[in-house]
Amino acid sequence: AGFKDAEPALKALGADRDLAQRVLATLLALRVFETRYAEREVEWRLLAAKARRWLAKQKVIVPGGFRSLEAWAGSLKGA
């Protein structure tokens, strides 16, 4: 029934709610592509590259000492 830790995750990004929601949704979409559709990477590779470029430009905190937003998102429960 959806992502369980959304509120704490949104706050951890240290951005306004709208941006935090868009960042989190992008991170979760990347995770779905990589975990559920890995065998179809040819189909989503360019989209993922564009998403990663967009994420890199956003003014958000990488929470909890993780090396990247994607590493942090991978640690979230329910993601």
Coordinates of N, CA, C and O in Angstrom, one line a residue:
A1 N 0.8 -1.2 0.0 CA 0.0 0.0 0.0 C 0.8 1.3 0.0 O 0.5 2.2 0.7
G2 N 2.0 1.2 -0.7 CA 2.8 2.4 -0.8 C 4.0 2.5 0.1 O 4.2 1.6 0.9
F3 N 4.7 3.6 0.0 CA 5.9 3.8 0.7 C 5.6 4.1 2.2 O 4.9 5.0 2.5
K4 N 6.2 3.4 3.1 CA 5.8 3.4 4.5 C 6.5 4.6 5.3 O 5.9 5.1 6.2
D5 N 7.7 5.0 4.9 CA 8.4 6.0 5.6 C 8.5 7.4 4.9 O 9.4 8.1 5.0
A6 N 7.4 7.7 4.3 CA 7.4 8.9 3.4 C 7.7 10.2 4.3 O 8.5 11.0 3.9
E7 N 7.0 10.4 5.3 CA 7.1 11.7 6.1 C 8.5 11.9 6.6 O 9.1 12.9 6.4
P8 N 9.1 10.9 7.4 CA 10.5 11.1 7.8 C 11.4 11.3 6.7 O 12.4 12.1 6.7
A9 N 11.2 10.6 5.6 CA 12.1 10.7 4.4 C 12.0 12.0 3.8 O 13.0 12.6 3.4
L10 N 10.8 12.6 3.7 CA 10.6 13.9 3.1 C 11.4 14.9 3.9 O 12.1 15.8 3.4
K11 N 11.2 14.9 5.2 CA 11.9 15.8 6.1 C 13.4 15.7 6.1 O 14.1 16.7 6.2
A12 N 13.9 14.5 5.9 CA 15.3 14.2 5.9 C 16.0 14.9 4.8 O 17.2 15.2 4.8
L13 N 15.3 15.2 3.7 CA 15.9 15.8 2.5 C 16.2 17.3 2.7 O 16.9 17.9 1.9
G14 N 15.6 17.9 3.7 CA 15.9 19.3 4.0 C 15.5 20.3 3.0 O 16.1 21.3 2.8
A15 N 14.4 20.0 2.3 CA 13.9 20.9 1.2 C 12.4 21.2 1.4 O 11.8 20.5 2.3
D16 N 11.9 22.1 0.7 CA 10.5 22.4 0.8 C 9.7 21.1 0.4 O 10.3 20.2 -0.4
R17 N 8.5 20.9 0.8 CA 7.8 19.7 0.7 C 7.6 19.3 -0.8 O 7.7 18.1 -1.2
D18 N 7.3 20.2 -1.6 CA 7.1 19.9 -3.1 C 8.3 19.3 -3.7 O 8.3 18.3 -4.4
L19 N 9.5 20.0 -3.5 CA 10.7 19.5 -4.0 C 11.1 18.1 -3.4 O 11.5 17.2 -4.1
A20 N 10.9 18.0 -2.1 CA 11.2 16.7 -1.5 C 10.4 15.6 -2.0 O 10.9 14.5 -2.2
Q21 N 9.1 15.9 -2.3 CA 8.2 14.9 -2.9 C 8.7 14.5 -4.2 O 8.7 13.3 -4.6
R22 N 9.1 15.4 -5.1 CA 9.5 15.1 -6.4 C 10.9 14.3 -6.4 O 11.1 13.4 -7.2
V23 N 11.8 14.7 -5.5 CA 13.0 14.0 -5.3 C 12.8 12.6 -4.9 O 13.3 11.6 -5.5
L24 N 12.0 12.4 -3.9 CA 11.7 11.1 -3.4 C 11.0 10.2 -4.5 O 11.4 9.0 -4.6
A25 N 10.0 10.8 -5.2 CA 9.4 10.0 -6.2 C 10.4 9.6 -7.3 O 10.3 8.5 -7.8
T26 N 11.3 10.5 -7.7 CA 12.3 10.2 -8.7 C 13.2 9.0 -8.2 O 13.5 8.1 -8.9
L27 N 13.6 9.1 -6.9 CA 14.5 8.1 -6.4 C 13.8 6.7 -6.3 O 14.4 5.7 -6.7
L28 N 12.5 6.7 -6.0 CA 11.8 5.5 -5.9 C 11.5 4.9 -7.3 O 11.6 3.7 -7.5
A29 N 11.3 5.8 -8.3 CA 11.1 5.3 -9.7 C 12.4 4.6 -10.1 O 12.4 3.6 -10.8
L30 N 13.6 5.3 -9.9 CA 14.9 4.7 -10.2 C 15.0 3.3 -9.6 O 15.5 2.4 -10.2
R31 N 14.7 3.2 -8.3 CA 14.8 1.9 -7.6 C 13.9 0.9 -8.2 O 14.3 -0.3 -8.4
V32 N 12.7 1.2 -8.6 CA 11.8 0.3 -9.3 C 12.4 -0.2 -10.6 O 12.4 -1.4 -10.9
F33 N 12.9 0.7 -11.4 CA 13.5 0.3 -12.7 C 14.6 -0.7 -12.4 O 14.7 -1.7 -13.1
E34 N 15.5 -0.3 -11.5 CA 16.7 -1.2 -11.2 C 16.4 -2.5 -10.6 O 17.1 -3.5 -10.9
T35 N 15.4 -2.6 -9.8 CA 15.1 -3.8 -9.1 C 14.0 -4.7 -9.8 O 14.1 -5.9 -9.8
R36 N 13.0 -4.1 -10.4 CA 12.0 -4.9 -11.0 C 12.1 -5.0 -12.5 O 11.5 -5.9 -13.1
Y37 N 12.8 -4.1 -13.1 CA 12.9 -4.1 -14.6 C 14.4 -4.1 -15.1 O 14.7 -3.6 -16.1
A38 N 15.3 -4.7 -14.3 CA 16.7 -4.7 -14.6 C 16.9 -5.3 -16.0 O 17.8 -4.8 -16.7
E39 N 16.2 -6.3 -16.3 CA 16.4 -7.0 -17.6 C 16.0 -6.2 -18.8 O 16.3 -6.5 -19.9
R40 N 15.3 -5.1 -18.5 CA 14.8 -4.2 -19.6 C 15.5 -2.8 -19.6 O 15.0 -1.8 -20.0
E41 N 16.7 -2.8 -19.0 CA 17.5 -1.6 -18.9 C 17.6 -0.8 -20.2 O 17.6 0.5 -20.1
V42 N 17.7 -1.4 -21.3 CA 17.8 -0.8 -22.6 C 16.6 0.2 -22.7 O 16.8 1.3 -23.3
E43 N 15.5 -0.2 -22.2 CA 14.2 0.6 -22.4 C 14.2 1.9 -21.5 O 13.6 2.8 -21.8
W44 N 14.9 1.8 -20.3 CA 14.8 2.9 -19.4 C 16.1 3.6 -19.1 O 16.1 4.6 -18.3
R45 N 17.1 3.2 -19.7 CA 18.5 3.7 -19.4 C 18.6 5.3 -19.6 O 19.1 6.0 -18.7
L46 N 18.1 5.8 -20.7 CA 18.1 7.2 -21.0 C 17.3 8.0 -20.0 O 17.7 9.1 -19.6
L47 N 16.1 7.5 -19.7 CA 15.2 8.1 -18.7 C 15.9 8.2 -17.3 O 15.9 9.2 -16.7
A48 N 16.6 7.1 -16.9 CA 17.3 7.1 -15.7 C 18.5 8.1 -15.7 O 18.7 8.8 -14.7
A49 N 19.2 8.2 -16.8 CA 20.3 9.2 -16.9 C 19.7 10.6 -16.7 O 20.3 11.4 -16.0
K50 N 18.6 10.9 -17.3 CA 18.0 12.2 -17.2 C 17.6 12.5 -15.8 O 17.8 13.6 -15.2
A51 N 17.0 11.5 -15.1 CA 16.6 11.6 -13.7 C 17.8 11.9 -12.8 O 17.7 12.7 -11.9
R52 N 18.9 11.2 -13.1 CA 20.0 11.4 -12.2 C 20.6 12.8 -12.4 O 21.1 13.4 -11.5
R53 N 20.6 13.3 -13.6 CA 21.1 14.6 -13.9 C 20.2 15.6 -13.1 O 20.7 16.6 -12.5
W54 N 18.9 15.4 -13.2 CA 18.0 16.3 -12.5 C 18.2 16.2 -11.0 O 18.3 17.3 -10.3
L55 N 18.4 15.0 -10.4 CA 18.6 14.9 -9.0 C 19.9 15.6 -8.6 O 20.0 16.3 -7.5
A56 N 20.9 15.5 -9.4 CA 22.2 16.2 -9.1 C 22.1 17.7 -9.0 O 22.9 18.3 -8.2
K57 N 21.1 18.3 -9.6 CA 21.0 19.7 -9.6 C 20.1 20.2 -8.5 O 20.0 21.4 -8.2
Q58 N 19.4 19.3 -7.8 CA 18.5 19.7 -6.7 C 19.2 20.1 -5.4 O 20.2 19.5 -5.1
K59 N 18.7 21.1 -4.7 CA 19.3 21.5 -3.5 C 18.7 20.8 -2.3 O 17.8 21.3 -1.7
V60 N 19.1 19.5 -2.1 CA 18.6 18.7 -1.0 C 19.8 18.1 -0.3 O 20.9 18.0 -0.8
I61 N 19.6 17.7 0.9 CA 20.6 17.1 1.8 C 20.6 15.6 1.5 O 19.6 15.0 1.3
V62 N 21.9 15.1 1.4 CA 22.0 13.6 1.3 C 22.0 13.2 2.8 O 22.9 13.4 3.5
P63 N 20.9 12.6 3.2 CA 20.7 12.2 4.7 C 21.7 11.2 5.2 O 22.1 10.3 4.4
G64 N 21.9 11.2 6.5 CA 22.5 10.1 7.2 C 23.9 9.7 6.8 O 24.2 8.6 7.1
G65 N 24.7 10.6 6.2 CA 26.0 10.2 5.9 C 26.2 9.3 4.7 O 27.2 8.7 4.5
F66 N 25.1 9.1 3.9 CA 25.2 8.3 2.7 C 26.0 9.0 1.7 O 26.0 10.2 1.6
R67 N 26.6 8.2 0.8 CA 27.4 8.9 -0.3 C 26.6 9.5 -1.4 O 27.0 10.3 -2.2
S68 N 25.3 9.0 -1.5 CA 24.4 9.6 -2.6 C 23.0 9.5 -2.2 O 22.6 8.7 -1.3
L69 N 22.1 10.2 -2.9 CA 20.7 10.1 -2.6 C 20.2 8.7 -3.0 O 19.3 8.2 -2.3
E70 N 20.7 8.1 -4.0 CA 20.3 6.8 -4.4 C 20.7 5.7 -3.3 O 19.9 4.8 -3.0
A71 N 21.8 5.9 -2.8 CA 22.2 4.9 -1.7 C 21.3 5.1 -0.5 O 20.9 4.1 0.1
W72 N 21.0 6.3 -0.2 CA 20.1 6.6 0.9 C 18.7 6.0 0.7 O 18.1 5.3 1.5
A73 N 18.2 6.3 -0.5 CA 16.8 5.7 -0.9 C 16.8 4.2 -0.8 O 15.8 3.6 -0.4
G74 N 17.9 3.6 -1.2 CA 17.9 2.1 -1.1 C 17.9 1.6 0.3 O 17.5 0.4 0.5
S75 N 18.2 2.4 1.2 CA 18.1 2.0 2.6 C 16.8 2.1 3.3 O 16.6 1.6 4.4
L76 N 15.9 2.8 2.6 CA 14.6 3.1 3.2 C 13.7 1.9 3.2 O 13.6 1.2 2.2
K77 N 13.0 1.7 4.3 CA 12.0 0.6 4.4 C 10.8 0.8 3.5 O 10.3 1.9 3.5
G78 N 10.4 -0.2 2.8 CA 9.2 0.0 2.0 C 9.5 0.5 0.6 O 8.6 0.7 -0.2
A79 N 10.8 0.9 0.4 CA 11.1 1.5 -0.9 C 11.4 0.4 -1.9 O 11.7 -0.7 -1.6

